[in-house]
């Protein structure tokens, strides 16, 4: 709010100063800084032309901005996917290192009961079992 007040005050003072300068010139009968004023007028015309061209270019800006934004979102999504994949691989490596079954190799069981169960199971799958009722 303070910034807006300062801009408004500066603008009001500038306009008041221009009216005061014009009144002084009318009383005196001549113009002050003729060359500087003509150059300022040329600059003002150039700025007006540039702003008009800029305005016509800005009509295309929303669609261009949409395309650029879409492209950067796409790049961000791909980068995030690569990052997530690397994190997944790292998590698997850490879990594999922490596991007590790292490089697990199957050995024959030491328990006689488990040996009997495995033998019975192998016997069932090899032949037909007939239930007697």
Short mmCIF file of C-alpha atoms in Angstrom, two decimals:
data_model
loop_
_atom_site.label_atom_id
_atom_site.label_comp_id
_atom_site.label_asym_id
_atom_site.label_seq_id
_atom_site.Cartn_x
_atom_site.Cartn_y
_atom_site.Cartn_z
CA UNK A 1 0.00 0.00 0.00
CA UNK A 2 2.86 2.36 0.80
CA UNK A 3 4.44 1.64 -2.58
CA UNK A 4 1.20 2.45 -4.39
CA UNK A 5 0.87 5.69 -2.45
CA UNK A 6 4.44 6.65 -3.35
CA UNK A 7 3.85 5.93 -7.06
CA UNK A 8 0.60 7.88 -7.04
CA UNK A 9 2.24 10.84 -5.28
CA UNK A 10 5.18 10.89 -7.72
CA UNK A 11 2.80 10.77 -10.68
CA UNK A 12 0.64 13.55 -9.25
CA UNK A 13 3.72 15.72 -8.65
CA UNK A 14 4.96 15.05 -12.19
CA UNK A 15 1.65 16.05 -13.78
CA UNK A 16 1.43 19.14 -11.59
CA UNK A 17 5.01 20.05 -12.56
CA UNK A 18 4.22 19.72 -16.28
CA UNK A 19 1.18 22.00 -15.96
CA UNK A 20 3.28 24.50 -14.01
CA UNK A 21 6.00 24.42 -16.69
CA UNK A 22 3.40 24.98 -19.42
CA UNK A 23 1.92 27.96 -17.55
CA UNK A 24 5.41 29.47 -17.10
CA UNK A 25 6.13 29.00 -20.84
CA UNK A 26 2.86 30.72 -21.81
CA UNK A 27 3.66 33.70 -19.57
CA UNK A 28 7.21 33.90 -20.89
CA UNK A 29 6.25 33.41 -24.52
CA UNK A 30 8.74 30.67 -25.46
CA UNK A 31 9.46 26.98 -25.02
CA UNK A 32 12.08 25.48 -22.72
CA UNK A 33 14.47 22.67 -23.87
CA UNK A 34 13.14 22.42 -27.44
CA UNK A 35 15.61 19.72 -28.63
CA UNK A 36 15.17 17.54 -25.56
CA UNK A 37 11.39 17.71 -25.92
CA UNK A 38 11.46 16.69 -29.59
CA UNK A 39 13.72 13.73 -28.76
CA UNK A 40 11.41 12.75 -25.89
CA UNK A 41 8.45 12.90 -28.32
CA UNK A 42 10.29 10.60 -30.77
CA UNK A 43 11.08 8.21 -27.94
CA UNK A 44 7.43 8.25 -26.83
CA UNK A 45 6.27 7.42 -30.39
CA UNK A 46 8.80 4.58 -30.60
CA UNK A 47 7.66 3.22 -27.22
CA UNK A 48 4.02 3.36 -28.35
CA UNK A 49 4.87 1.42 -31.53
CA UNK A 50 6.93 -1.15 -29.55
CA UNK A 51 4.11 -1.65 -27.04
CA UNK A 52 1.61 -2.18 -29.85
CA UNK A 53 3.87 -4.80 -31.46
CA UNK A 54 4.45 -6.41 -28.08
CA UNK A 55 0.68 -6.55 -27.49
CA UNK A 56 0.10 -8.33 -30.79
CA UNK A 57 2.83 -10.84 -29.94
CA UNK A 58 1.39 -11.38 -26.47
CA UNK A 59 -1.87 -12.70 -27.96
CA UNK A 60 0.06 -15.84 -28.91
CA UNK A 61 1.82 -16.01 -25.54
CA UNK A 62 -0.72 -18.15 -23.57
CA UNK A 63 -0.58 -21.05 -26.04
CA UNK A 64 3.20 -20.83 -26.25
CA UNK A 65 3.46 -20.69 -22.46
CA UNK A 66 1.20 -23.76 -22.22
CA UNK A 67 3.46 -25.72 -24.59
CA UNK A 68 6.61 -24.71 -22.72
CA UNK A 69 5.04 -25.57 -19.35
CA UNK A 70 3.88 -28.96 -20.67
CA UNK A 71 7.39 -29.71 -21.94
CA UNK A 72 9.02 -28.88 -18.59
CA UNK A 73 6.42 -30.90 -16.66
CA UNK A 74 7.17 -33.83 -18.96
CA UNK A 75 10.92 -33.47 -18.34
CA UNK A 76 10.29 -33.26 -14.60
CA UNK A 77 8.15 -36.39 -14.63
CA UNK A 78 10.80 -38.32 -16.53
CA UNK A 79 13.52 -37.15 -14.14
CA UNK A 80 11.38 -38.12 -11.15
CA UNK A 81 10.76 -41.57 -12.68
CA UNK A 82 14.51 -42.10 -13.15
CA UNK A 83 15.12 -40.96 -9.57
CA UNK A 84 12.41 -43.29 -8.24
CA UNK A 85 13.86 -46.21 -10.20
CA UNK A 86 17.35 -45.57 -8.78
CA UNK A 87 15.90 -45.32 -5.27
CA UNK A 88 14.06 -48.61 -5.79
CA UNK A 89 17.25 -50.33 -6.91
CA UNK A 90 19.14 -48.89 -3.94
CA UNK A 91 16.42 -50.02 -1.54
CA UNK A 92 16.59 -53.55 -2.94
CA UNK A 93 20.38 -53.59 -2.62
CA UNK A 94 20.20 -52.39 0.99
CA UNK A 95 17.52 -54.95 1.82
CA UNK A 96 19.57 -57.69 0.19
CA UNK A 97 22.67 -56.73 2.20
CA UNK A 98 20.76 -56.54 5.48
CA UNK A 99 18.96 -59.83 4.99
CA UNK A 100 20.42 -62.87 6.71
CA UNK A 101 19.44 -64.85 3.62
CA UNK A 102 21.83 -63.01 1.36
CA UNK A 103 22.95 -65.45 -1.35
CA UNK A 104 20.69 -68.09 0.05
CA UNK A 105 21.51 -71.63 -1.12
CA UNK A 106 19.17 -74.52 -0.40
CA UNK A 107 20.68 -77.36 1.65
CA UNK A 108 19.29 -80.66 2.68
CA UNK A 109 17.32 -80.48 5.88
CA UNK A 110 18.94 -81.70 9.11
CA UNK A 111 15.60 -82.67 10.67
CA UNK A 112 14.52 -86.30 10.23
CA UNK A 113 10.84 -85.32 10.44
CA UNK A 114 11.20 -82.83 7.56
CA UNK A 115 13.06 -85.47 5.52
CA UNK A 116 10.19 -87.92 6.06
CA UNK A 117 7.58 -85.32 5.10
CA UNK A 118 9.49 -84.41 1.92
CA UNK A 119 9.87 -88.11 1.03
CA UNK A 120 6.16 -88.74 1.59
CA UNK A 121 5.28 -85.68 -0.49
CA UNK A 122 7.53 -86.84 -3.34
CA UNK A 123 5.92 -90.26 -3.17
CA UNK A 124 2.45 -88.77 -3.49
CA UNK A 125 3.25 -86.73 -6.56
CA UNK A 126 5.00 -89.64 -8.31
CA UNK A 127 2.14 -92.15 -8.20
CA UNK A 128 -1.59 -92.28 -7.82
CA UNK A 129 -2.99 -92.47 -4.35
CA UNK A 130 -6.12 -94.53 -3.92
CA UNK A 131 -8.25 -94.01 -0.86
CA UNK A 132 -9.86 -97.09 0.52
CA UNK A 133 -13.22 -96.53 2.04
#
